[in-house]
XYZ file of C-alpha atoms in Angstrom:
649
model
C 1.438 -37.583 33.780
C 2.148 -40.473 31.474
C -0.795 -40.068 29.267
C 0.941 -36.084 29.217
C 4.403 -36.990 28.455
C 3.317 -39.573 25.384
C 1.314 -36.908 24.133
C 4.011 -34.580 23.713
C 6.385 -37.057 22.662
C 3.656 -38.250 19.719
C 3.402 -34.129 18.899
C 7.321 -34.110 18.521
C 7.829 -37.105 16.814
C 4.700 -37.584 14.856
C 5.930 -40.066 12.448
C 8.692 -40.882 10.014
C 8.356 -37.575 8.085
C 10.164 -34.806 8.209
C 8.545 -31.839 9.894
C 8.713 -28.531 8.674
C 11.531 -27.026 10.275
C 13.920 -29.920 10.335
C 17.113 -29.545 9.951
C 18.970 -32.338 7.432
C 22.430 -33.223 7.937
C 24.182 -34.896 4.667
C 27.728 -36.655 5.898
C 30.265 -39.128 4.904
C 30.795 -42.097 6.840
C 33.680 -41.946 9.329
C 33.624 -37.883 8.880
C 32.160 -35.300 11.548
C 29.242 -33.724 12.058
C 27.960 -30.649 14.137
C 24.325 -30.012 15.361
C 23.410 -26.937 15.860
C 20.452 -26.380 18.723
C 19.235 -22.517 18.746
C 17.301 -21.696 21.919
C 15.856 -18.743 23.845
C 17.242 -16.465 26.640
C 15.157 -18.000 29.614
C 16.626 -20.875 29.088
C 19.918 -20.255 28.661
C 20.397 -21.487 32.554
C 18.990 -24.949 31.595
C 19.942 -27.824 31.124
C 20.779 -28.487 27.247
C 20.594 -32.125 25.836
C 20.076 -34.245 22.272
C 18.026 -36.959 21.791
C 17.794 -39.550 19.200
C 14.282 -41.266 17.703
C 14.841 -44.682 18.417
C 11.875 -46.846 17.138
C 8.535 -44.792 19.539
C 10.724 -43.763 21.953
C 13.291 -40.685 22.079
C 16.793 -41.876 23.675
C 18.848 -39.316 25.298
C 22.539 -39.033 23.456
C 24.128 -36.257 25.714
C 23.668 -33.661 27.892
C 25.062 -30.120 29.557
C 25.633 -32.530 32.741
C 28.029 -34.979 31.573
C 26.022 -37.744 30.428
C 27.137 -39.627 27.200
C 25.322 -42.662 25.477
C 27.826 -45.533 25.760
C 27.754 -46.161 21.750
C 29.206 -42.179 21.247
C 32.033 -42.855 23.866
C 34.967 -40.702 22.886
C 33.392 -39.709 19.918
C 30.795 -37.019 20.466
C 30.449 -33.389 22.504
C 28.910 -30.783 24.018
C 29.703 -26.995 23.203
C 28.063 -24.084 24.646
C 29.018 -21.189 22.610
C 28.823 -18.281 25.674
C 26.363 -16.614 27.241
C 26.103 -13.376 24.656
C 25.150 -16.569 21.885
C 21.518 -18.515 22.379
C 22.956 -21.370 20.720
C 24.682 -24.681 21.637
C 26.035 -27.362 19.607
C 26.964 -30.904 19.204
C 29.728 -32.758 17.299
C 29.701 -36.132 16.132
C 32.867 -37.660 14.641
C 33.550 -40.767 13.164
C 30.487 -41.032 11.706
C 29.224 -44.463 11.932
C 26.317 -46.012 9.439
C 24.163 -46.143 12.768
C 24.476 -42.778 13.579
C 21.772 -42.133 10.859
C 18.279 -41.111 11.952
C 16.468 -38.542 13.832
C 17.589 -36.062 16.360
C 15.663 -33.674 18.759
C 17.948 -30.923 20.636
C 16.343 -29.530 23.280
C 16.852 -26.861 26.351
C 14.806 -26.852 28.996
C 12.465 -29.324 30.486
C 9.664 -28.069 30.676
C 6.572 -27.216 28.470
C 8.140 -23.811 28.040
C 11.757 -25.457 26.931
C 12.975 -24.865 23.217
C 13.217 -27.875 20.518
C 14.834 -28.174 17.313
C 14.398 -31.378 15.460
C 17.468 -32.461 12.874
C 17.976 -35.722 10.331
C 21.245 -37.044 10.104
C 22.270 -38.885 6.990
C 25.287 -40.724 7.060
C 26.403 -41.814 3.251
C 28.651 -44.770 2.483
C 31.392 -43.579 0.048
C 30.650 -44.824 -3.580
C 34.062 -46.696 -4.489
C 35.711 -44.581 -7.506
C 36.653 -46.478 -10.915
C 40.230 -46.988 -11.918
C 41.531 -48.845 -15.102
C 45.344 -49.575 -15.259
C 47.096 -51.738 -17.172
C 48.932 -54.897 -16.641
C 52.408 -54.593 -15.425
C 51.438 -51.161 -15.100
C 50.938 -48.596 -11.795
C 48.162 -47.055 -9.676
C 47.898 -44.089 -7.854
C 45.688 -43.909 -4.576
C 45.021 -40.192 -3.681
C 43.521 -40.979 0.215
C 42.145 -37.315 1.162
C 40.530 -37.693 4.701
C 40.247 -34.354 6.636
C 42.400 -32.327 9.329
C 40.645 -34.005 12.371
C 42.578 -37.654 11.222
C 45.682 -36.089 10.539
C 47.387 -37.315 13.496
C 45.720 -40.838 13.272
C 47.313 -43.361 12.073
C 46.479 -44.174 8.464
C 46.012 -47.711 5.794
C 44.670 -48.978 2.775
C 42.916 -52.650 2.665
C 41.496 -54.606 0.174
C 37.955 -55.668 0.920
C 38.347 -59.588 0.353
C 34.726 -61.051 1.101
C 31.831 -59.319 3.286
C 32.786 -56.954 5.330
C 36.249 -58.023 6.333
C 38.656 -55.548 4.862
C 42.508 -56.981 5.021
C 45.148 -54.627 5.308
C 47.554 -54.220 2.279
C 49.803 -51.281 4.299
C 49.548 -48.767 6.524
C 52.014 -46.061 8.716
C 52.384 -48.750 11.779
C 54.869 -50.961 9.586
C 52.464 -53.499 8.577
C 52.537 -54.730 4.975
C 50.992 -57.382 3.083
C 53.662 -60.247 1.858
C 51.741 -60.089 -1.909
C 52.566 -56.015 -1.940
C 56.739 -56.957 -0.983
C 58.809 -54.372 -2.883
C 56.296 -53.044 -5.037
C 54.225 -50.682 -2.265
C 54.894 -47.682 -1.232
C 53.151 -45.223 1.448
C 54.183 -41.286 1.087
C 54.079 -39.458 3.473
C 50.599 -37.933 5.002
C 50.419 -33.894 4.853
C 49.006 -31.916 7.731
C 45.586 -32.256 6.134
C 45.105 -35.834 6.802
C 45.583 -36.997 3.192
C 48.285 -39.509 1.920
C 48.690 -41.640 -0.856
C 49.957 -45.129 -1.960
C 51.202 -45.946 -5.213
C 51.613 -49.690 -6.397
C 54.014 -50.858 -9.537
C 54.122 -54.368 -11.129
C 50.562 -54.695 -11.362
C 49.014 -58.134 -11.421
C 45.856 -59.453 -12.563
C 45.111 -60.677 -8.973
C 45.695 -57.327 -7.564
C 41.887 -56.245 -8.827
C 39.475 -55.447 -6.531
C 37.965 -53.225 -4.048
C 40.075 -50.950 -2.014
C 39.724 -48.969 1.159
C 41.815 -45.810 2.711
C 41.197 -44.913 6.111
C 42.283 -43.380 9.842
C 42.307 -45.519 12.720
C 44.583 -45.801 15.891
C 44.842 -49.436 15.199
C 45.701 -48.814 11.202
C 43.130 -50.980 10.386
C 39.199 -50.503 9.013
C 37.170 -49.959 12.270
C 33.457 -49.268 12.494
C 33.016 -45.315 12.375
C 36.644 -45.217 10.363
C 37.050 -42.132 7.759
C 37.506 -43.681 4.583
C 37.492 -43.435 0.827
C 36.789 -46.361 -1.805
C 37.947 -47.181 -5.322
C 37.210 -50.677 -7.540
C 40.300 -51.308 -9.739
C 40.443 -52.934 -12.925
C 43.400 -54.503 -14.354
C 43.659 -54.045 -18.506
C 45.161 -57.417 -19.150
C 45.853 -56.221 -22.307
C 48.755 -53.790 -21.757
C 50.891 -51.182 -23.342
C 53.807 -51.881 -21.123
C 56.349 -54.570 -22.616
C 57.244 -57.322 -20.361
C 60.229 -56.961 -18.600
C 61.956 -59.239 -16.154
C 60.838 -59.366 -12.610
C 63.754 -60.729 -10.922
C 67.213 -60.403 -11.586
C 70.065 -63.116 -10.294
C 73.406 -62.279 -10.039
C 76.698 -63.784 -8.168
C 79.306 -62.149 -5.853
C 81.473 -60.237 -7.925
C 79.860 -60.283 -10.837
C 76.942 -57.881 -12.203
C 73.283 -57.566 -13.389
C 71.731 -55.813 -16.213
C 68.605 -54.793 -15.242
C 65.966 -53.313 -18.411
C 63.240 -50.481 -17.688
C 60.533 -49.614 -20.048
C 59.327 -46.592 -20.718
C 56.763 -44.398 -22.793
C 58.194 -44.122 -25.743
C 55.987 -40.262 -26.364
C 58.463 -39.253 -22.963
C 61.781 -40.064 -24.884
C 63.470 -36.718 -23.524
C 61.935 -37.169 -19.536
C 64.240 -37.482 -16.669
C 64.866 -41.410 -16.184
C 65.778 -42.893 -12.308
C 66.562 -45.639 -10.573
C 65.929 -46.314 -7.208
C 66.534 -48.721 -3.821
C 63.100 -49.661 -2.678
C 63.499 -49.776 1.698
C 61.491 -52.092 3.286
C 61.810 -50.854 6.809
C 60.373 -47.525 5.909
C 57.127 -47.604 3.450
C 57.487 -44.506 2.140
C 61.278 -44.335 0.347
C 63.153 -45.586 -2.115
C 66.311 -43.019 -2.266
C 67.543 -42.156 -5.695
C 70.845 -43.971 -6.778
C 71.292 -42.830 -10.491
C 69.696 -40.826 -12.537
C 70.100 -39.896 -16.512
C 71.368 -36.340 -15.845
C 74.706 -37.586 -14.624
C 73.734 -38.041 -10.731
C 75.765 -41.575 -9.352
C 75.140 -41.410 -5.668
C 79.137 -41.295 -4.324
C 79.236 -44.981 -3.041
C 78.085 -46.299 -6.251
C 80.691 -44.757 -8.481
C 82.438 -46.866 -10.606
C 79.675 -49.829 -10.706
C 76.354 -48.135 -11.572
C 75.587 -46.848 -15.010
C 72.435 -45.615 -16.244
C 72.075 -46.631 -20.215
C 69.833 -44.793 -22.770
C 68.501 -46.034 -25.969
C 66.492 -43.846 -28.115
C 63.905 -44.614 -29.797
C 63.420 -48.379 -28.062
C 61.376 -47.014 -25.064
C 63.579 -48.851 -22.625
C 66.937 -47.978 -20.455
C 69.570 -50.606 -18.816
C 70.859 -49.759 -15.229
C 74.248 -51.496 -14.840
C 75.202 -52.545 -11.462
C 78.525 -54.720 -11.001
C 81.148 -55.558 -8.366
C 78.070 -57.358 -6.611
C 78.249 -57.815 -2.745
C 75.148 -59.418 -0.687
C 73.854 -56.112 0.629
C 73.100 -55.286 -3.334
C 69.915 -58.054 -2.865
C 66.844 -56.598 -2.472
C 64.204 -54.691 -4.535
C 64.927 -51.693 -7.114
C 62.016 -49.000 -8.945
C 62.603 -47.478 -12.480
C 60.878 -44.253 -12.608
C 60.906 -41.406 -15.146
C 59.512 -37.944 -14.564
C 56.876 -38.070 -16.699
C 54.185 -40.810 -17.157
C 53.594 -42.320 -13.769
C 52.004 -45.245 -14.716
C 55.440 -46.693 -16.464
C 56.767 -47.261 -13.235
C 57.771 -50.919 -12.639
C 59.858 -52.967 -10.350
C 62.791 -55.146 -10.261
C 64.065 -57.756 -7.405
C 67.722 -58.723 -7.327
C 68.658 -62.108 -5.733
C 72.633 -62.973 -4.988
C 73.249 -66.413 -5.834
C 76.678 -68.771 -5.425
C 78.454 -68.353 -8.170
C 81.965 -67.204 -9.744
C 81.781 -64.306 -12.330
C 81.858 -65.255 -15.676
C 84.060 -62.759 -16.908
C 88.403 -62.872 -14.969
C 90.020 -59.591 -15.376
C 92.872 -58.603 -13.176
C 92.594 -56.591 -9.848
C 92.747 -53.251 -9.723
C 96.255 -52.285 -11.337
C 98.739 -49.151 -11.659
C 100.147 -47.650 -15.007
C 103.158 -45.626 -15.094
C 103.349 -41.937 -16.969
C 104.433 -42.450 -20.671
C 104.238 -45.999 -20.946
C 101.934 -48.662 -22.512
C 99.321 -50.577 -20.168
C 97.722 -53.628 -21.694
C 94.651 -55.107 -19.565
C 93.383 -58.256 -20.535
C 89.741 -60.011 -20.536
C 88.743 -63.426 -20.598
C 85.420 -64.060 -22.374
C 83.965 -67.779 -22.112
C 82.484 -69.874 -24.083
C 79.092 -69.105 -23.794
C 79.867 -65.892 -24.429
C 81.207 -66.904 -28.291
C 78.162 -65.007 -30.167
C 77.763 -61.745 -28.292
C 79.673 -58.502 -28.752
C 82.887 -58.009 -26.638
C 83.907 -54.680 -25.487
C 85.892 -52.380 -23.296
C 84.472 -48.631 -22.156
C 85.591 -46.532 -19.362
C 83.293 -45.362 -17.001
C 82.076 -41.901 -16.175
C 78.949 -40.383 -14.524
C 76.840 -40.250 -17.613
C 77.517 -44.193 -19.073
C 80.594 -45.536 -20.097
C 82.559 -44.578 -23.162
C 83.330 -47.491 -25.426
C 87.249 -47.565 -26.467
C 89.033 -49.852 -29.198
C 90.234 -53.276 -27.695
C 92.103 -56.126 -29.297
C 90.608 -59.597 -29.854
C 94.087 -62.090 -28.790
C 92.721 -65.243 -29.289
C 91.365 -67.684 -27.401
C 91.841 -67.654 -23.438
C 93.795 -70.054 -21.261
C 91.910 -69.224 -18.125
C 89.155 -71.550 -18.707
C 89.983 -75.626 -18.588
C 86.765 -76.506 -19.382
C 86.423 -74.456 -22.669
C 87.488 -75.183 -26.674
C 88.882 -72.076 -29.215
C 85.252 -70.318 -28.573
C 86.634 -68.728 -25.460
C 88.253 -65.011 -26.181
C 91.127 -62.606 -24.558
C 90.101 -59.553 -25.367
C 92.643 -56.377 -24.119
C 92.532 -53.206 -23.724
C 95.698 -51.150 -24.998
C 96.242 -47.466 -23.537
C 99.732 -45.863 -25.110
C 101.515 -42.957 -23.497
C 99.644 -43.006 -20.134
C 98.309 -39.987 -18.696
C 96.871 -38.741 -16.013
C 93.397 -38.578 -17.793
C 93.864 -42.350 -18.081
C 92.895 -43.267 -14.164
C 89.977 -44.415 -13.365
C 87.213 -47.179 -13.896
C 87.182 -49.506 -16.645
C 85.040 -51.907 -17.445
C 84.560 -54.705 -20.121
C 81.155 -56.409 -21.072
C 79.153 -58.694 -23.632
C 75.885 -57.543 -25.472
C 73.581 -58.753 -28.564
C 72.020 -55.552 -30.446
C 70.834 -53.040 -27.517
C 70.440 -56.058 -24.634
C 73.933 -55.702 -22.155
C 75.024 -58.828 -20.384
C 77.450 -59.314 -17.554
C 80.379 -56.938 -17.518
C 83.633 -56.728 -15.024
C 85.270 -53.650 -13.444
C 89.014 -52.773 -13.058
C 90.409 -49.435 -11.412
C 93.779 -48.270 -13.085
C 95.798 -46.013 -11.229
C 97.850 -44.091 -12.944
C 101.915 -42.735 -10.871
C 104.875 -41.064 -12.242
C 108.270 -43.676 -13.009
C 110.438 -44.474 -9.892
C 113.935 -43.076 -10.530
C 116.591 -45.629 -10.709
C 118.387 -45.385 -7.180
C 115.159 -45.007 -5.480
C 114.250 -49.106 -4.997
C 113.390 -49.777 -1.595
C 115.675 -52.249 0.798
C 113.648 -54.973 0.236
C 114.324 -55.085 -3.587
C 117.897 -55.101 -3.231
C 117.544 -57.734 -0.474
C 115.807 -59.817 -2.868
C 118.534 -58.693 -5.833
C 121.203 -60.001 -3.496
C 120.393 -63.407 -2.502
C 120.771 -64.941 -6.359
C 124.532 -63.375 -5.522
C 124.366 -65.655 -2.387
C 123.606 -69.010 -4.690
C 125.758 -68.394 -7.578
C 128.533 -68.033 -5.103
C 127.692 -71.302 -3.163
C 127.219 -72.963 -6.421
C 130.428 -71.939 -7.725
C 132.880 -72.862 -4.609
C 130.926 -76.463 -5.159
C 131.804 -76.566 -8.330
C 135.733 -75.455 -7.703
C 135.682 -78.280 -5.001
C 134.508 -81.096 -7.487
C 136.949 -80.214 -10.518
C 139.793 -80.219 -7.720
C 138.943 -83.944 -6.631
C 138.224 -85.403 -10.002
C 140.898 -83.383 -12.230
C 143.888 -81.625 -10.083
C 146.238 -81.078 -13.005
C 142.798 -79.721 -15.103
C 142.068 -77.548 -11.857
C 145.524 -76.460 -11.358
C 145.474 -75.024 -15.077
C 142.126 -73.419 -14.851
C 143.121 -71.687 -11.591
C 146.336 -70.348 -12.821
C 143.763 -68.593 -15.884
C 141.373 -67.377 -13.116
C 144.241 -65.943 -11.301
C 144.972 -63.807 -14.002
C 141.588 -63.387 -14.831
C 141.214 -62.311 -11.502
C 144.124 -59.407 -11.361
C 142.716 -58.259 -14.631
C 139.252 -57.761 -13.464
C 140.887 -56.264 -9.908
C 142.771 -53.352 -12.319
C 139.265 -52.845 -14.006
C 137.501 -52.730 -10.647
C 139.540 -49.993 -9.438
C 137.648 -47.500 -11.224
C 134.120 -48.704 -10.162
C 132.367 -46.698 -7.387
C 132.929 -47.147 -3.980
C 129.928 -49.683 -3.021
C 131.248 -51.902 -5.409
C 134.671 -52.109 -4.601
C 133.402 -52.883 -1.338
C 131.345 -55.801 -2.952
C 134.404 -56.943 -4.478
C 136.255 -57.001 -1.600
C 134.601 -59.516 0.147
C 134.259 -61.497 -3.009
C 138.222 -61.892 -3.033
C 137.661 -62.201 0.778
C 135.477 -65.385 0.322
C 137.887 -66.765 -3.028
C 140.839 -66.307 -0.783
C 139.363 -68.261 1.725
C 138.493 -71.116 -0.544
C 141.007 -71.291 -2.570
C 143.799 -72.530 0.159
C 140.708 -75.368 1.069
C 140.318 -76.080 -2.500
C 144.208 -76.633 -3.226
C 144.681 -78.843 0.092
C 141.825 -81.011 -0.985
C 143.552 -80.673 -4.724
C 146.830 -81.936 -3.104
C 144.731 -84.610 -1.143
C 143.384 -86.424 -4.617
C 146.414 -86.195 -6.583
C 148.330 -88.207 -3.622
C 145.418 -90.657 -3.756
C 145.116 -90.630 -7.481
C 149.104 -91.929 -7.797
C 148.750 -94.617 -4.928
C 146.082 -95.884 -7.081
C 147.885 -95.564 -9.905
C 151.049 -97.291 -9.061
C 148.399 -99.830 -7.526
C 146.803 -100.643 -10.951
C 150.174 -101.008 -12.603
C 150.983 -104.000 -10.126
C 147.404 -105.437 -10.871
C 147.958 -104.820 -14.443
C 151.438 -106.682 -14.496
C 149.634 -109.524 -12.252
C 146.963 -110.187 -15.132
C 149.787 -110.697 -17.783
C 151.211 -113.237 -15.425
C 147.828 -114.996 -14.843
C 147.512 -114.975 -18.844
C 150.920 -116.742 -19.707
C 150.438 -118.850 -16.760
C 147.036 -120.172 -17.651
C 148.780 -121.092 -21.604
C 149.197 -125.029 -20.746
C 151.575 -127.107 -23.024
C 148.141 -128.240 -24.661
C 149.082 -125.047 -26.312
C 151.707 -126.334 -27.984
C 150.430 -129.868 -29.207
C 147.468 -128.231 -30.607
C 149.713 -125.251 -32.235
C 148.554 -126.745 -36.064
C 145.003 -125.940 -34.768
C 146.025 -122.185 -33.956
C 147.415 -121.989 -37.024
C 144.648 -123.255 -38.840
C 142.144 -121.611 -37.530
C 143.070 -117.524 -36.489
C 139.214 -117.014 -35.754
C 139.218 -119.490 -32.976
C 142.381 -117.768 -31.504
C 140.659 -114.722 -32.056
C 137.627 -115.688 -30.154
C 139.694 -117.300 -27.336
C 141.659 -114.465 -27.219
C 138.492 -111.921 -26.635
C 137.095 -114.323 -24.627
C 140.671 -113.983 -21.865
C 140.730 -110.373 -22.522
C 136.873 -109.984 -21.801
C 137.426 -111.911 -17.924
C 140.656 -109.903 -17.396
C 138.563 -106.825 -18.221
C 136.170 -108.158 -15.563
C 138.888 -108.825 -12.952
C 140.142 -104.903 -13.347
C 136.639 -103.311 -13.112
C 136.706 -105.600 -10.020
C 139.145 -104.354 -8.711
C 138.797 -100.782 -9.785
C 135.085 -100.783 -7.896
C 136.770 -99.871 -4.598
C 136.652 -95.667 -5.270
C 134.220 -94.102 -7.743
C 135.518 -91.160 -7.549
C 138.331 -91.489 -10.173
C 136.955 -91.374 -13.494
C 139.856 -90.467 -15.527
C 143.085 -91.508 -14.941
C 142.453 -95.134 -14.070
C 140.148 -95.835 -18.004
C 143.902 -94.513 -19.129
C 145.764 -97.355 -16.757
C 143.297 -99.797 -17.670
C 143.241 -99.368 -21.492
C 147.666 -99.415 -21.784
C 147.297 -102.503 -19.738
C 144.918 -104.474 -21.923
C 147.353 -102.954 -25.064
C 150.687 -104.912 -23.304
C 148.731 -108.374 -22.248
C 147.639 -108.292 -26.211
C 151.070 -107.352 -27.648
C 152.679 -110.358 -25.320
C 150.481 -112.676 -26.387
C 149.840 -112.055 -29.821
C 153.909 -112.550 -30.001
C 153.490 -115.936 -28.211
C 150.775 -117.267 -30.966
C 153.881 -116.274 -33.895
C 156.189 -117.782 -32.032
C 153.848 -121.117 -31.651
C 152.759 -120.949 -35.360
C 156.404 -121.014 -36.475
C 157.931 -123.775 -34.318
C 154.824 -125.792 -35.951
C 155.563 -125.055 -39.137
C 158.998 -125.977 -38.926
C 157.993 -129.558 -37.201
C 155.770 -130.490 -40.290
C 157.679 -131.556 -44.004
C 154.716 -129.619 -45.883
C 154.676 -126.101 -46.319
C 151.693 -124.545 -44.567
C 149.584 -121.132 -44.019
C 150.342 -119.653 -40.731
């Protein structure tokens, strides 16, 4: 029985050739194949099964029972077609490079059962060429069949050997090289996808894999598709920055190239999401398209001719970091990428907040340009959907706003006459050199009709009133103090205010209603003063001629002390006062200075009086000088007399 059963294996599988009516299956690694096994009607109640040629010996794969090889677990079945068909068939997916060899389907077992012998070829994918350029972008078209559409899909990059790393795929994974510059689209109901990758980098050349695998990663017997891409180091695409910083209330300028052949295509700009790998949601676009929560601080800037556009983005907050595509609708390979980064910082550029006009008047808005910003072009623009208008500004001089700064710094303001309603909206004002934009600041004008004149809210006239309040305090301290220092002054004054007063009450008569009201409790308040202000008035001048009276008895005391202290010295030595009038002179300033000193002595008791006691003092000093000024004659003469030679008195 052995010796039978080898010989009819060596008849089957007579060596490594093909026989004659072998079937030869051609497939793709990772795809699916189907065997098909033809046999005849009385054995259509048999058991079907396929083999494989391992080495001399055939090993069974599957069979009509239920059996399945343990290396084609959940990959490989059995179909009978019906009984009115003599054929079965077996499928094969995820083709694996072992899977290649030699097959033998067969139903029946015995001599009278029906072969059919098949060769399987399973091809590794030949990895397609693909030249982009520096800075550039590349397109991976992953087309993979119906039968992986539901699997879950990725693209590596074979790194060395076998091992293939992952650069993204639909589970969320992503490579940290690939960060903001990746994107997945979404898979169609095929099975295919695609990834596209921008900002191209000489280190991003290599070997690349697409596949389908529950565990989005390169598994033996994955689908997949291969392409080897070369990076052109020598590029058409102008350098451009890659990362843009910019401060919390300020704004970025952010330059996208372009093909210059494409100077009429749709340009974009777009928000790159992280969390999902296949968006990045429109935001602007050169057809006038602002999405509505960017209005106001996103422009889109052309310049023909250059090959490049500036996006605009200002009033800055932190949820503005992150990464940002510009895209055109033509050339997909100009597609590059731009990261913004919010730093600490204070804007450059102070403008006011967001201020109101009024109809039919002039609104003046200033800007204050540093120093740094000394060389570049200053302007103002308003902004609207499709850019931002420029308008004529005024240069003012150099700005106070910076401490740190010389005359370099500018005020620059804008000027709109005759507001109108057209006149509300955004406005912003910027710096640039040639066709490069710098930083720019924003400022919302609203625009409302005049108030009319009786139509000030309570506050206002609470706040009109209380200056009322101080002048009035003010002026009952400053009655007060002229009735204490000056009552016959005071007295006069008040008689003029008195008729001041009736005149202005005869006038008031024909004011309105509210103010006669006003002045009613004016008079109220001056009538209650007044009577205080007279008794203090009454109070001082009592005071003032105590103190007077006072000062004459002090006065008449000092001439006493000054005849009293003339000794009969005096006398003897009258030929030297008569000699000599400078020494009397001097002795006489010298009394008068110490009886000066004994009065302001004596006057330091009140400091109140400042008038009437200089008058006391001074007609004082005027008798003590008369009285003695008549002694010194009368001494000078009696001297004279007393001597036989005539002398100068």
């Amino acid at each position: 029985m052995l010796l039978f059963v080898l010989t009819c294996l060596l008849a089957v599988f007579p060596g490594p050739g093909l026989l004659n009516d072998t079937k030869v299956y051609t497939v793709d690694l990772g795809r699916t194949v189907t065997i098909n096994c033809p046999f005849k009607t009385e054995n259509a109640q048999k058991r079907k099964s396929l083999y494989k040629q391992i080495g001399l010996y055939p090993v069974l794969v599957i069979d009509s029972s239920g059996y399945v090889n343990p290396n084609y677990t959940g990959r490989i079945r059995l179909d009978i077609q019906g009984t009115g068909q003599l054929l079965f068939s077996v499928v094969i997916n995820q083709l694996r490079l072992s899977d290649a060899g030699q097959y033998l389907c067969q139903a029946g077992d015995d001599s009278n059962s029906n072969k059919k012998n098949a060769d399987l070829q399973v091809l590794k994918p030949e990895p397609e060429l693909v030249y982009e350029d520096l800075r550039g972008s590349v397109t991976f078209h992953c087309a993979l069949g119906p039968e992986v559409a539901n699997v879950a899909k990725f693209l590596c990059r074979q790194s060395s050997g076998e091992n293939c790393d992952v650069v993204v795929n639909t589970l969320g994974k992503r490579a940290p090289a690939f960060e903001g510059r990746i994107l997945l689209n979404p898979q169609d109901k095929d099975g295919s996808f695609s990834v596209v990758i921008t900002g191209l980098r000489k280190e991003d050349a290599g070997r690349y894999l697409c596949g389908a695998h529950s565990d989005g990663q390169l598994q033996e017997g994955s689908p997949i598709q291969a392409w080897q891409l070369f990076v052109n180091e020598e590029s058409t695409i102008p350098r451009s920055p890659t990362v843009v910083k910019g401060v919390a209330g300020g704004s970025v300028a952010v330059l996208c190239p372009y093909n210059r052949k494409e100077s009429k295509s749709i340009k974009y700009w777009c928000l790159w999401e992280g969390a999902q790998n296949g968006r990045c949601p429109l935001l602007v676009d050169s057809e006038g398209w602002v999405k509505a929560q960017y209005e106001g601080r996103l422009s889109l800037l052309e310049e023909p001719g250059n090959g490049t556009f500036t996006v605009i983005l200002n009033q800055l907050t932190s949820r503005d970091a992150g990464f940002y595509w510009c895209l055109t609708n033509g050339d997909t390979l100009w597609r590059t990428t731009v990261e913004i980064k919010i730093i600490e910082g204070e804007p450059n550029l102070k403008v006011p907040g967001n201020v109101t006009a009024v109809l039919g008047e002039t609104l003046k808005v200033p800007c204050h340009f540093p120093c740094k910003f000394s060389s570049y072009e200053k302007y103002w623009c308003k902004w609207n959907n499709t850019g931002c208008q420029a308008l004529p500004s005024q240069d003012e001089g150099p700005s106070k706003a910076f401490v740190n700064c010389d005359e370099n710094s500018r005020l620059v303001s804008l000027t709109l006459n005759l507001v109108t309603r057209a006149d509300e909206g955004w406005y912003w004002c910027g710096v640039k050199q040639g066709h490069f934009y710098g930083e720019t600041a924003a400022v919302y004008v609203a625009v409302e009709e005049r108030k009319a004149a009786g139509s000030r809210d309570v506050s206002l006239a609470k706040a009109d009133a209380a200056p009322d309040e101080k002048v009035l305090d003010s002026g009952f301290r400053e009655i007060e103090n002229k009735a204490i220092q000056d009552p016959r002054l005071f007295a006069e004054e008040k008689a003029v205010a008195d008729t001041r007063d009736q005149a202005d009450g005869s006038r008031a008569s024909v004011d309105s209603g509210s103010s006669e009201e006003q002045g009613g409790s004016s008079r109220a308040l001056v009538s209650t003063l007044v009577p205080l202000g007279l008794v203090l008035a009454v109070g001082a001048v009592a005071v003032g001629v105590a103190r007077a009276r006072h000062r004459k008895n002090v006065d008449r005391v000092s001439i006493r002390s000054y005849r009293t202290d003339i000794s009969m010295s005096d006398f003897e030595n009258s030929r030297e006062f008569g000699a000599n009038d400078n020494m009397g002179a001097s002795s006489i300033t010298q009394e008068t200075s110490l009886g000066g000193k004994e009065e302001f002595v004596a006057t330091t008791e009140s400091t109140t009086e400042t008038k009437e006691p200089k008058k006391a003092k001074r007609s004082s000093k005027e008798e003590a000088e008369m009285a003695y000024k008549d002694f010194l004659l009368q001494s000078s003469t009696v001297a004279a007399e007393a001597q036989d030679g005539p002398q100068e008195a």
